[in-house]
Coordinates of C-alpha atoms in Angstrom, one line a residue:
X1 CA 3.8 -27.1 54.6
X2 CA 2.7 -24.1 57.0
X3 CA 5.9 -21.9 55.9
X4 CA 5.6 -22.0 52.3
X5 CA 4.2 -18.6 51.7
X6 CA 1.3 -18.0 49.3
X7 CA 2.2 -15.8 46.7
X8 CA -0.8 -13.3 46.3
X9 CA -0.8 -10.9 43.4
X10 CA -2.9 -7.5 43.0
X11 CA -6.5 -7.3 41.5
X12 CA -7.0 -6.2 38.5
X13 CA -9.7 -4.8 37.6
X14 CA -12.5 -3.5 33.9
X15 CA -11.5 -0.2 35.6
X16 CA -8.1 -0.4 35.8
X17 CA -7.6 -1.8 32.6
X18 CA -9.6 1.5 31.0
X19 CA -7.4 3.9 33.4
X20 CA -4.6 1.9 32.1
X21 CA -5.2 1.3 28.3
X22 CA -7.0 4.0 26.4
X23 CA -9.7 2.5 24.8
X24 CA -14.0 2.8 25.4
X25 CA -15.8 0.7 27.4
X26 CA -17.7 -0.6 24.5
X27 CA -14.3 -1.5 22.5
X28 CA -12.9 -3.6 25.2
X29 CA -16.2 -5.0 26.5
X30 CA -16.2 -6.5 22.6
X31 CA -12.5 -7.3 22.8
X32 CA -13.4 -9.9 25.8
X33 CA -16.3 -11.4 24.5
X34 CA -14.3 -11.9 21.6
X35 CA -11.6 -13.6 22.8
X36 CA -13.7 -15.8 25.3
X37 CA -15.1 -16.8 22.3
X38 CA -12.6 -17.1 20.1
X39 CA -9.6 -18.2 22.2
X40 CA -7.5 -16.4 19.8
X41 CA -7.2 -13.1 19.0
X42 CA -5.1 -11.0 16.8
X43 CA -4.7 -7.0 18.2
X44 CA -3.2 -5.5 14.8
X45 CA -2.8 -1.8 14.6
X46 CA -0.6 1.4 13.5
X47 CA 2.9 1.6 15.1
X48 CA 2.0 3.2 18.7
X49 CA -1.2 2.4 19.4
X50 CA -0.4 0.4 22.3
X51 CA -0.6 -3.3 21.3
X52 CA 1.5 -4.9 23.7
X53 CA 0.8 -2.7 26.6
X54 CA -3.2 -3.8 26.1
X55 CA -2.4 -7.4 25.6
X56 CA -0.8 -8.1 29.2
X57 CA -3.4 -5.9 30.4
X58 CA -6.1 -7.5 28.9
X59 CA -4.9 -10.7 30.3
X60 CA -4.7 -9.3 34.1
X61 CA -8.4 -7.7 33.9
X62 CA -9.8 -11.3 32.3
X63 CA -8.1 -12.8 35.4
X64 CA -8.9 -10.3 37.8
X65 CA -5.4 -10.1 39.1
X66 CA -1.8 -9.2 38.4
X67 CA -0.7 -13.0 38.4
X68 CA 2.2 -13.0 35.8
X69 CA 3.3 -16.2 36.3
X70 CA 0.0 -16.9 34.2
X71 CA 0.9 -15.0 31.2
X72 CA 3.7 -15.6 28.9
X73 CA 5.1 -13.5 26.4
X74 CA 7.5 -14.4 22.9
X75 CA 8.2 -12.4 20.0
X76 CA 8.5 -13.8 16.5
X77 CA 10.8 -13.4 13.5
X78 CA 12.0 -14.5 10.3
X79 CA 13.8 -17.4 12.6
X80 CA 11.7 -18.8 15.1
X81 CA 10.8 -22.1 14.7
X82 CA 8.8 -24.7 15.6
X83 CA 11.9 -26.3 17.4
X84 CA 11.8 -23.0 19.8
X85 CA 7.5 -23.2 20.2
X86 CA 6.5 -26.8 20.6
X87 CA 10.3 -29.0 20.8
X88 CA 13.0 -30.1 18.7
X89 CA 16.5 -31.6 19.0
X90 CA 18.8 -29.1 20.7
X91 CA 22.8 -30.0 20.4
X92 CA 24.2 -30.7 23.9
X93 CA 27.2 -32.0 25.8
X94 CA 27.0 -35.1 25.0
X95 CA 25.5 -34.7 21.5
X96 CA 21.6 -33.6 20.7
X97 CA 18.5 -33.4 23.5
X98 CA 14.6 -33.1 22.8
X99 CA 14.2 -29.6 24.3
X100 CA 10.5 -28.7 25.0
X101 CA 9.9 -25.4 23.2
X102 CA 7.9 -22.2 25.0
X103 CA 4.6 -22.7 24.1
X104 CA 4.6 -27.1 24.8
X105 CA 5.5 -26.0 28.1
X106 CA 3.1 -23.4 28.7
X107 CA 0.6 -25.8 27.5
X108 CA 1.5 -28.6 29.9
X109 CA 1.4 -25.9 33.0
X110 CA -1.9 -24.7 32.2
X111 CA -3.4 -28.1 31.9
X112 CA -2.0 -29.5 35.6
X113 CA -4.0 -25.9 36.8
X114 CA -7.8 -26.1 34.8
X115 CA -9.6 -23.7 36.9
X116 CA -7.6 -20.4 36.2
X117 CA -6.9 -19.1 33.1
X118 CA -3.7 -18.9 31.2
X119 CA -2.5 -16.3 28.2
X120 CA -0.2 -16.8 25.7
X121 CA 0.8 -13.3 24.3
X122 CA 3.2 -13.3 20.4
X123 CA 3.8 -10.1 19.4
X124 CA 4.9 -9.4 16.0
X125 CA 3.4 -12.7 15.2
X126 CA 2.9 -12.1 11.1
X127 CA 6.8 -11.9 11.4
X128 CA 6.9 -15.4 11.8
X129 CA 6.5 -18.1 9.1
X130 CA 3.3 -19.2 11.2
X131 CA 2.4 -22.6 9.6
X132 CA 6.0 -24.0 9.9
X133 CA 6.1 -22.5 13.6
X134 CA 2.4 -24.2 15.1
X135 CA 3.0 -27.1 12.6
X136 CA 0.0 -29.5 13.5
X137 CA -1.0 -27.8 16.4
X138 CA -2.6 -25.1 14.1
X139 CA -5.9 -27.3 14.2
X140 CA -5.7 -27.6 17.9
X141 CA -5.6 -24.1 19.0
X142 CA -9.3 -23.9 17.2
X143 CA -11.7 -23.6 19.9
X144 CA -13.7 -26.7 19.0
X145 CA -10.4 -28.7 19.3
X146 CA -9.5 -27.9 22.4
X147 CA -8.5 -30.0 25.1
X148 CA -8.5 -33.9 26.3
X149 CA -10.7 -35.4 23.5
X150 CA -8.8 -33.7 20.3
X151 CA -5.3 -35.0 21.3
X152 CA -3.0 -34.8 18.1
X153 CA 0.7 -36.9 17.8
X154 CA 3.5 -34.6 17.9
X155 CA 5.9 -35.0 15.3
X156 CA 9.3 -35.2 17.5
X157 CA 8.3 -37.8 20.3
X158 CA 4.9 -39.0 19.3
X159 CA 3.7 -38.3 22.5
X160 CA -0.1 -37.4 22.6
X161 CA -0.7 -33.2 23.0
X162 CA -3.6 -30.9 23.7
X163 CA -4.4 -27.5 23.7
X164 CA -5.9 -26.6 26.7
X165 CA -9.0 -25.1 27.0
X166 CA -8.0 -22.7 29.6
X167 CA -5.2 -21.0 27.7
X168 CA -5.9 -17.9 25.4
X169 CA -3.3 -16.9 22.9
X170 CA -2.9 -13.0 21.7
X171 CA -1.2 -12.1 19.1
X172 CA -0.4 -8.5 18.2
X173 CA 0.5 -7.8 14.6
X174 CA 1.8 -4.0 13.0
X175 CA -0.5 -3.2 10.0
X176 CA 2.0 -0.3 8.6
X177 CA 4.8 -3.0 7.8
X178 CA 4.2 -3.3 4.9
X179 CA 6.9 -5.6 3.6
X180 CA 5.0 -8.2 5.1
X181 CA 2.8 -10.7 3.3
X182 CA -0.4 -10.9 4.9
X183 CA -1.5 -13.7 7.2
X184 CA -2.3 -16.9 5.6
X185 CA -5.7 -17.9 5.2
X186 CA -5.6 -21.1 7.6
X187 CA -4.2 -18.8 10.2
X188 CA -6.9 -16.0 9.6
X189 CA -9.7 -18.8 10.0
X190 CA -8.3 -19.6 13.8
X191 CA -7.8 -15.9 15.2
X192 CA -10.2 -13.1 15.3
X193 CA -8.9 -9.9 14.2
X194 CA -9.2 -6.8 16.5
X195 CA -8.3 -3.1 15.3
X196 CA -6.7 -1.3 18.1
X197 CA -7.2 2.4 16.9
X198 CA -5.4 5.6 18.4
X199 CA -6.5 6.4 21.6
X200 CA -6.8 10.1 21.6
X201 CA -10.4 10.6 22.1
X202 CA -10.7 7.8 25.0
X203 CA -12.1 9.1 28.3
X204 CA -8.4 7.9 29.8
X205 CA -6.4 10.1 27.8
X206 CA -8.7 12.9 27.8
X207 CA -8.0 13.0 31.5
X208 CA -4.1 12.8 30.9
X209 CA -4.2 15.7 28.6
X210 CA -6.5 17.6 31.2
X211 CA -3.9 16.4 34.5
X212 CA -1.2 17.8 32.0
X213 CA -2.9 21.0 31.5
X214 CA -0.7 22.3 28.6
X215 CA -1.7 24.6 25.5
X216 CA 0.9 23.4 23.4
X217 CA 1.0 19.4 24.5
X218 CA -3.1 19.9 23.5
X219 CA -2.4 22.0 19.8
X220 CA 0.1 19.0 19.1
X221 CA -2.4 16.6 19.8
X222 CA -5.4 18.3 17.7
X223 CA -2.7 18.3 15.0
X224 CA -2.2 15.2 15.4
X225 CA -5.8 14.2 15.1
X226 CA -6.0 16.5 12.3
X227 CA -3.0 14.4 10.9
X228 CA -4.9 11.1 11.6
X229 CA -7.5 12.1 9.4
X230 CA -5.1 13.0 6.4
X231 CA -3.4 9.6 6.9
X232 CA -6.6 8.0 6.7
X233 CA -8.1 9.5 3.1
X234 CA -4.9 8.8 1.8
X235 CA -5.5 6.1 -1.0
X236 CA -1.9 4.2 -0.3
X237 CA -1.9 4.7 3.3
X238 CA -5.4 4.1 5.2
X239 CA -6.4 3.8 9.0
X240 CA -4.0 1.3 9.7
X241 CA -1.1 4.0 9.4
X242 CA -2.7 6.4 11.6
X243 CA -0.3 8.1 14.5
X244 CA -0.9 6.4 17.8
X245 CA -1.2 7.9 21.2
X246 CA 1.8 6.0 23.1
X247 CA 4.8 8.1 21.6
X248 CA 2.8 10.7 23.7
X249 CA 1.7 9.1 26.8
X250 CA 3.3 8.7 30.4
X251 CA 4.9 12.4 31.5
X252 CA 3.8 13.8 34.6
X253 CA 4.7 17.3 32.7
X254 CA 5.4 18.2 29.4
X255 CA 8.1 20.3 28.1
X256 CA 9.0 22.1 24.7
X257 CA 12.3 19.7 24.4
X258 CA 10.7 16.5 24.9
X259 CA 8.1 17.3 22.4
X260 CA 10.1 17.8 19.6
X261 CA 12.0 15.5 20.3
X262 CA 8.9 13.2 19.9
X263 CA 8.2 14.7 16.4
X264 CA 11.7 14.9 15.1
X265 CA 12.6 11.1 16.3
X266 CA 9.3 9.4 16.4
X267 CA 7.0 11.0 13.8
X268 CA 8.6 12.4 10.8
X269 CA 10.9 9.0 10.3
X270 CA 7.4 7.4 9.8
X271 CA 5.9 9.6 8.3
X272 CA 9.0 9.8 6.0
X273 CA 8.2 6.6 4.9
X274 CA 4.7 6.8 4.7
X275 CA 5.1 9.4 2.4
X276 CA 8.5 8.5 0.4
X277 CA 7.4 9.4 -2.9
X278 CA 6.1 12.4 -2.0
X279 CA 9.0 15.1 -0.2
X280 CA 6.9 18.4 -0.4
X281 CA 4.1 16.5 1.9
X282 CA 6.6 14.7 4.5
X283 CA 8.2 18.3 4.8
X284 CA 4.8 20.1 4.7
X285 CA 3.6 18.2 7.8
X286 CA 6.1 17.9 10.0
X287 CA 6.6 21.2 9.7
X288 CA 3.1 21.6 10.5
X289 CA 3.8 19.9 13.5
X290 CA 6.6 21.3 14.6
X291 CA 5.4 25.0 14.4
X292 CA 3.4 24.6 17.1
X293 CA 6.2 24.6 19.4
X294 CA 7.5 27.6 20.3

């Protein structure tokens, strides 16, 4: 009918994306290509880097507009199940239901809609025990088993399923938790891996720092950097522990509170356990850091 009002949602542009997330042109160019590609993708990076605030944005600029109802976010953990992903008997008032799980019904919506694209977004996704949460559709989410023709029976109602070809899934994953057993190899096959580094020498953030305009905001960052670089010749540590821009970004100005306030709450717990067998170098650089604030 005539009165039933069109929802229309904001473009979304490369640009924005870039002004948005603070990454190079090349790196997200590559990031695209590789999901288009790929269907799958895995952002993994150090606490901070911005995982989560890329993924929905990357979804939006692949779209061209803000439509949310078109991306879908869940988080795993130790608990999550396939019951909650795909379905599974739920108890009810008048004893147990099939409830269809998040991603079965994301699935099924993308499908009735083939011509725009869909994102499934997991974060924390190596939190989850991920074979016993995709169950059989781990071979579906494969690009070459996507939709129609590679239907699989599901194990609750035998009803025939698909993956899509117009859904994407992203999963984000911390590589400084380290009491977490890497992915398992059938997993790794499916996804492609992307390292999302710190975002300190990006264009975008070099403009932040330069709208911010303040000496002591810019010798905490170079420390930072400086910091970065100490992190990543560390034998037991490595890029994947490296500070990331976030716990800095989003002030419209900066003061001396805030700031050490970043260090003291943000940083040196991390960096407490990064270095945990090793006091005098925790205490030597945080103090490093927090001498530059006068």
């Amino acid at each position: 009918t005539d009165d039933e009002q069109e929802v229309t949602y904001p473009e979304y542009s490369a640009e924005d994306f870039l002004d948005d997330v603070y990454m190079s042109e090349k790196e997200y160019t590559r990031l695209v290509s590789l999901l288009r590609n790929k269907k799958n993708i895995i952002l993994q990076g150090a606490p901070g880097v911005g995982k989560t605030y890329a993924a929905k944005r990357l979804a939006y600029s692949m779209m061209g507009v803000k439509d949310v109802e078109r991306v879908m976010m869940v988080q795993f953990h130790q608990s999550y199940s396939y019951e909650d992903f795909i379905m599974g008997f739920r108890p009810s008032a008048t004893g147990f239901e099939l409830k269809k799980g998040a991603f079965y019904t994301f699935c099924k919506k993308a499908e009735v809609d083939s011509d725009n694209e869909y994102f499934f977004i997991i974060d924390e996704i190596n939190r989850g025990n991920m074979s016993k949460i995709f169950g059989e559709l781990l071979m579906l989410i494969e690009n070459d088993y996507r939709g129609e023709k590679h239907k699989i029976r599901l194990a609750y109602n035998d009803e025939y399923f698909s993956v899509p070809e117009n859904l994407y899934i992203i999963g984000m994953m911390n590589t400084a938790d380290r009491s977490l057993a890497m992915i398992d190899y059938a997993l790794r096959r499916r996804f492609s891996f992307f390292d999302m580094t710190p975002g300190f020498d990006s264009v975008g953030f070099k403009k932040y720092q330069e709208n911010l305009d303040c000496e002591v905001f810019n010798k905490v960052i170079d420390a930072v950097k400086a910091l970065n670089i100490e992190i990543a010749k560390d034998d037991s540590l490595g890029k994947g522990f490296c500070i990331g821009h976030s716990y800095f970004c989003n002030r419209e100005s900066i003061d001396n509170m805030w700031l050490e306030n970043v260090i003291e709450y943000d940083i040196a717990p991390m960096l407490r356990e990064y270095w945990f067998d090793n006091d005098k170098k925790f205490k030597e650089e945080t103090d490093k850091l927090l001498s530059l604030i006068k």
